[in-house]
Amino acid sequence: AAGAENIPVNVVDRPALSSFVMPAIVDRGAIVVGISSGGASPVLARRVRAEIEILLPHGLGALAQFAHKFRSAVRATFADFETRLRFWENFFDGPLAEAVLQGGEMQARSEMLALINRAQLPPAGELTVLEVDPLEADLLTLRDVRRIARADLLIHGGAIVPAILDHARRDAVRIELAPHDTKIEIVTTAHLRAGKRIVQLMARGQTAHAALSAV
């Protein structure tokens, strides 16, 4: 009857009788995450929701609103997209963002204004070497996942499984390192001088590449 009247219908745990599915929601104010199994397994969707609830700080929505208030000022201060992107990445990784998450928005506001007014550019590029289990993506720490996700250049050996590499941004440059690659030092030096973040993934117990050790 409801279908004949074009009224959406949701029957709990009965996807065949439903015209739409209600996802499990993680609500952090301005940040909302929906998790749905398409009705295939609502219990599993709720379990995934519980895990995401643990990962996302309760102050995340306040942090999003805080950043929104300064978007125009940052855009006016930093002309090109790449510099703005780097500014925001450093902000979200830094102590000001942590202060907002902990409820210290008022103090963080004045410090944020000072940061923008100084037109403080991001620091020089950085090279991070991560030792990982090349076959087990589930053994990555949250810190390692964040570092891979922030990388502009990802250097890895052929033994690293795709599930680990997939944590990198889609626009990140990926280089599979050959044992006697002599050009990698030139590439990494250029990226570091441009202020880029480089992550080298090494299998545990593997010896660092000689050219990268010299950077």
Tab-separated table of C-alpha atoms in Angstrom:
chain	number	residue	atom	x	y	z
A	1	ALA	CA	0.000	0.000	0.000
A	2	ALA	CA	2.790	2.394	0.881
A	3	GLY	CA	4.542	1.608	-2.393
A	4	ALA	CA	1.409	2.424	-4.349
A	5	GLU	CA	1.359	5.841	-2.683
A	6	ASN	CA	5.085	6.377	-3.393
A	7	ILE	CA	5.820	6.379	0.338
A	8	PRO	CA	9.319	5.128	1.252
A	9	VAL	CA	9.281	2.030	3.452
A	10	ASN	CA	11.926	0.620	5.787
A	11	VAL	CA	11.343	-2.663	7.607
A	12	VAL	CA	14.030	-3.440	10.186
A	13	ASP	CA	16.131	-6.472	9.177
A	14	ARG	CA	13.869	-7.117	6.177
A	15	PRO	CA	15.625	-5.594	3.139
A	16	ALA	CA	13.329	-7.415	0.699
A	17	LEU	CA	10.366	-5.486	2.116
A	18	SER	CA	12.164	-2.142	2.206
A	19	SER	CA	12.506	0.529	-0.442
A	20	PHE	CA	15.456	2.142	1.363
A	21	VAL	CA	17.995	1.203	4.011
A	22	MET	CA	18.782	3.223	7.140
A	23	PRO	CA	22.557	3.304	7.657
A	24	ALA	CA	24.224	3.189	11.046
A	25	ILE	CA	25.348	6.737	11.849
A	26	VAL	CA	28.373	8.149	13.637
A	27	ASP	CA	27.416	11.754	14.384
A	28	ARG	CA	30.124	14.282	15.219
A	29	GLY	CA	28.189	17.430	14.372
A	30	ALA	CA	29.589	18.782	11.110
A	31	ILE	CA	31.185	15.386	10.471
A	32	VAL	CA	28.722	12.546	9.917
A	33	VAL	CA	29.688	9.028	8.857
A	34	GLY	CA	27.122	6.564	7.542
A	35	ILE	CA	27.778	2.813	7.529
A	36	SER	CA	25.523	0.500	5.564
A	37	SER	CA	25.680	-3.092	4.415
A	38	GLY	CA	22.763	-2.513	2.039
A	39	GLY	CA	20.637	-4.626	4.352
A	40	ALA	CA	22.917	-7.639	3.975
A	41	SER	CA	24.159	-7.608	7.573
A	42	PRO	CA	22.866	-4.867	9.909
A	43	VAL	CA	24.672	-6.435	12.876
A	44	LEU	CA	28.005	-6.181	11.070
A	45	ALA	CA	27.259	-2.558	10.149
A	46	ARG	CA	26.641	-1.791	13.833
A	47	ARG	CA	29.939	-3.438	14.765
A	48	VAL	CA	31.770	-1.306	12.206
A	49	ARG	CA	30.003	1.747	13.594
A	50	ALA	CA	31.199	0.888	17.107
A	51	GLU	CA	34.804	0.680	15.897
A	52	ILE	CA	34.552	4.023	14.089
A	53	GLU	CA	32.994	5.603	17.202
A	54	ILE	CA	36.179	4.730	19.084
A	55	LEU	CA	38.431	6.210	16.396
A	56	LEU	CA	36.684	9.569	15.933
A	57	PRO	CA	37.070	12.116	18.769
A	58	HIS	CA	33.842	13.668	20.040
A	59	GLY	CA	35.253	17.136	19.356
A	60	LEU	CA	35.672	16.431	15.636
A	61	GLY	CA	32.595	18.432	14.652
A	62	ALA	CA	33.814	21.437	16.635
A	63	LEU	CA	37.186	21.153	14.884
A	64	ALA	CA	35.481	21.172	11.471
A	65	GLN	CA	33.496	24.283	12.391
A	66	PHE	CA	36.634	25.959	13.734
A	67	ALA	CA	38.507	25.335	10.483
A	68	HIS	CA	35.540	26.587	8.459
A	69	LYS	CA	35.722	29.971	10.182
A	70	PHE	CA	39.274	30.480	8.901
A	71	ARG	CA	38.947	29.141	5.351
A	72	SER	CA	38.556	32.590	3.782
A	73	ALA	CA	41.517	33.998	5.701
A	74	VAL	CA	43.726	31.066	4.713
A	75	ARG	CA	42.637	31.352	1.074
A	76	ALA	CA	43.491	35.059	1.070
A	77	THR	CA	46.893	34.466	2.674
A	78	PHE	CA	48.059	31.468	0.653
A	79	ALA	CA	47.445	31.976	-3.050
A	80	ASP	CA	48.064	28.506	-4.449
A	81	PHE	CA	46.169	25.328	-3.626
A	82	GLU	CA	49.256	23.270	-2.787
A	83	THR	CA	50.365	25.710	-0.085
A	84	ARG	CA	46.867	25.887	1.398
A	85	LEU	CA	46.673	22.107	1.456
A	86	ARG	CA	49.980	21.892	3.297
A	87	PHE	CA	48.883	24.574	5.760
A	88	TRP	CA	45.713	22.683	6.655
A	89	GLU	CA	47.502	19.340	6.898
A	90	ASN	CA	49.985	20.826	9.346
A	91	PHE	CA	47.176	22.489	11.281
A	92	PHE	CA	45.174	19.285	11.680
A	93	ASP	CA	48.325	17.403	12.719
A	94	GLY	CA	49.434	20.086	15.162
A	95	PRO	CA	48.753	21.299	18.717
A	96	LEU	CA	46.110	23.868	17.737
A	97	ALA	CA	43.797	21.203	16.357
A	98	GLU	CA	44.388	19.091	19.449
A	99	ALA	CA	43.499	22.077	21.633
A	100	VAL	CA	40.188	22.533	19.797
A	101	LEU	CA	39.406	18.827	20.173
A	102	GLN	CA	39.953	19.218	23.917
A	103	GLY	CA	37.575	22.195	24.113
A	104	GLY	CA	40.136	25.022	24.018
A	105	GLU	CA	38.664	26.832	21.029
A	106	MET	CA	38.887	30.358	22.479
A	107	GLN	CA	42.640	30.230	23.061
A	108	ALA	CA	43.219	28.388	19.786
A	109	ARG	CA	41.374	31.120	17.879
A	110	SER	CA	43.879	33.830	18.789
A	111	GLU	CA	46.807	31.527	18.042
A	112	MET	CA	45.281	30.588	14.692
A	113	LEU	CA	44.924	34.251	13.736
A	114	ALA	CA	48.551	34.857	14.671
A	115	LEU	CA	49.615	31.849	12.608
A	116	ILE	CA	47.770	33.105	9.522
A	117	ASN	CA	48.918	36.711	9.965
A	118	ARG	CA	52.525	35.546	10.036
A	119	ALA	CA	51.820	33.735	6.760
A	120	GLN	CA	53.771	30.854	8.230
A	121	LEU	CA	54.681	28.431	5.487
A	122	PRO	CA	54.892	24.695	6.076
A	123	PRO	CA	58.215	23.284	7.272
A	124	ALA	CA	60.710	21.653	4.960
A	125	GLY	CA	59.953	18.276	3.488
A	126	GLU	CA	60.398	15.159	5.552
A	127	LEU	CA	61.423	11.572	4.944
A	128	THR	CA	59.886	8.896	7.146
A	129	VAL	CA	60.971	5.264	7.032
A	130	LEU	CA	58.370	2.773	8.232
A	131	GLU	CA	59.180	-0.857	8.926
A	132	VAL	CA	56.083	-2.934	8.229
A	133	ASP	CA	55.029	-6.528	7.827
A	134	PRO	CA	54.871	-6.582	4.013
A	135	LEU	CA	52.031	-9.122	3.875
A	136	GLU	CA	49.762	-8.045	6.746
A	137	ALA	CA	47.919	-4.747	6.309
A	138	ASP	CA	45.958	-5.367	9.523
A	139	LEU	CA	49.159	-5.087	11.575
A	140	LEU	CA	49.730	-1.442	10.621
A	141	THR	CA	49.421	0.949	13.548
A	142	LEU	CA	47.054	3.919	13.296
A	143	ARG	CA	50.090	6.204	13.289
A	144	ASP	CA	51.580	4.327	10.331
A	145	VAL	CA	48.285	4.525	8.427
A	146	ARG	CA	48.129	8.297	8.989
A	147	ARG	CA	51.722	8.753	7.820
A	148	ILE	CA	51.097	6.748	4.657
A	149	ALA	CA	47.900	8.703	4.000
A	150	ARG	CA	49.791	12.014	4.278
A	151	ALA	CA	52.639	11.020	1.956
A	152	ASP	CA	53.192	12.937	-1.280
A	153	LEU	CA	55.720	10.315	-2.393
A	154	LEU	CA	55.488	6.670	-1.370
A	155	ILE	CA	58.567	4.505	-1.926
A	156	HIS	CA	58.182	0.780	-1.461
A	157	GLY	CA	59.601	-2.595	-2.350
A	158	GLY	CA	57.825	-5.108	-4.528
A	159	ALA	CA	56.988	-7.341	-1.564
A	160	ILE	CA	54.555	-4.840	-0.002
A	161	VAL	CA	50.957	-5.984	-0.535
A	162	PRO	CA	48.507	-3.600	-2.300
A	163	ALA	CA	46.291	-3.421	0.809
A	164	ILE	CA	49.072	-1.464	2.546
A	165	LEU	CA	49.793	0.781	-0.429
A	166	ASP	CA	46.096	1.589	-0.787
A	167	HIS	CA	46.265	3.724	2.346
A	168	ALA	CA	48.108	6.353	0.272
A	169	ARG	CA	46.251	9.213	-1.373
A	170	ARG	CA	45.238	8.672	-4.966
A	171	ASP	CA	47.313	11.664	-6.060
A	172	ALA	CA	50.446	10.482	-4.228
A	173	VAL	CA	53.410	9.460	-6.367
A	174	ARG	CA	54.351	5.800	-5.902
A	175	ILE	CA	57.762	4.380	-6.729
A	176	GLU	CA	58.624	0.703	-6.490
A	177	LEU	CA	62.242	0.684	-5.428
A	178	ALA	CA	64.663	-1.506	-7.341
A	179	PRO	CA	67.686	-2.879	-5.401
A	180	HIS	CA	70.291	-0.846	-7.301
A	181	ASP	CA	68.249	2.225	-8.239
A	182	THR	CA	70.705	5.141	-8.332
A	183	LYS	CA	68.166	7.777	-9.438
A	184	ILE	CA	65.993	7.582	-6.346
A	185	GLU	CA	68.275	9.977	-4.443
A	186	ILE	CA	67.651	12.667	-7.083
A	187	VAL	CA	63.890	12.156	-6.888
A	188	THR	CA	63.730	12.222	-3.102
A	189	THR	CA	65.980	15.274	-2.824
A	190	ALA	CA	63.765	17.189	-5.262
A	191	HIS	CA	60.644	16.283	-3.293
A	192	LEU	CA	62.225	17.265	0.016
A	193	ARG	CA	63.315	20.640	-1.339
A	194	ALA	CA	59.746	21.210	-2.537
A	195	GLY	CA	58.470	20.624	0.998
A	196	LYS	CA	56.945	17.233	0.232
A	197	ARG	CA	56.393	14.375	2.629
A	198	ILE	CA	58.102	11.123	1.669
A	199	VAL	CA	57.372	7.748	3.217
A	200	GLN	CA	59.544	4.721	2.528
A	201	LEU	CA	57.992	1.373	3.381
A	202	MET	CA	60.483	-1.321	4.350
A	203	ALA	CA	59.795	-4.936	5.191
A	204	ARG	CA	60.863	-5.659	8.760
A	205	GLY	CA	64.490	-6.703	8.836
A	206	GLN	CA	65.206	-5.205	5.418
A	207	THR	CA	68.329	-3.070	4.979
A	208	ALA	CA	67.736	0.552	4.004
A	209	HIS	CA	68.502	1.480	0.405
A	210	ALA	CA	71.976	3.042	0.203
A	211	ALA	CA	70.820	6.019	-1.882
A	212	LEU	CA	68.018	6.862	0.547
A	213	SER	CA	70.338	6.559	3.525
A	214	ALA	CA	72.417	9.325	1.994
A	215	VAL	CA	69.499	11.774	1.694
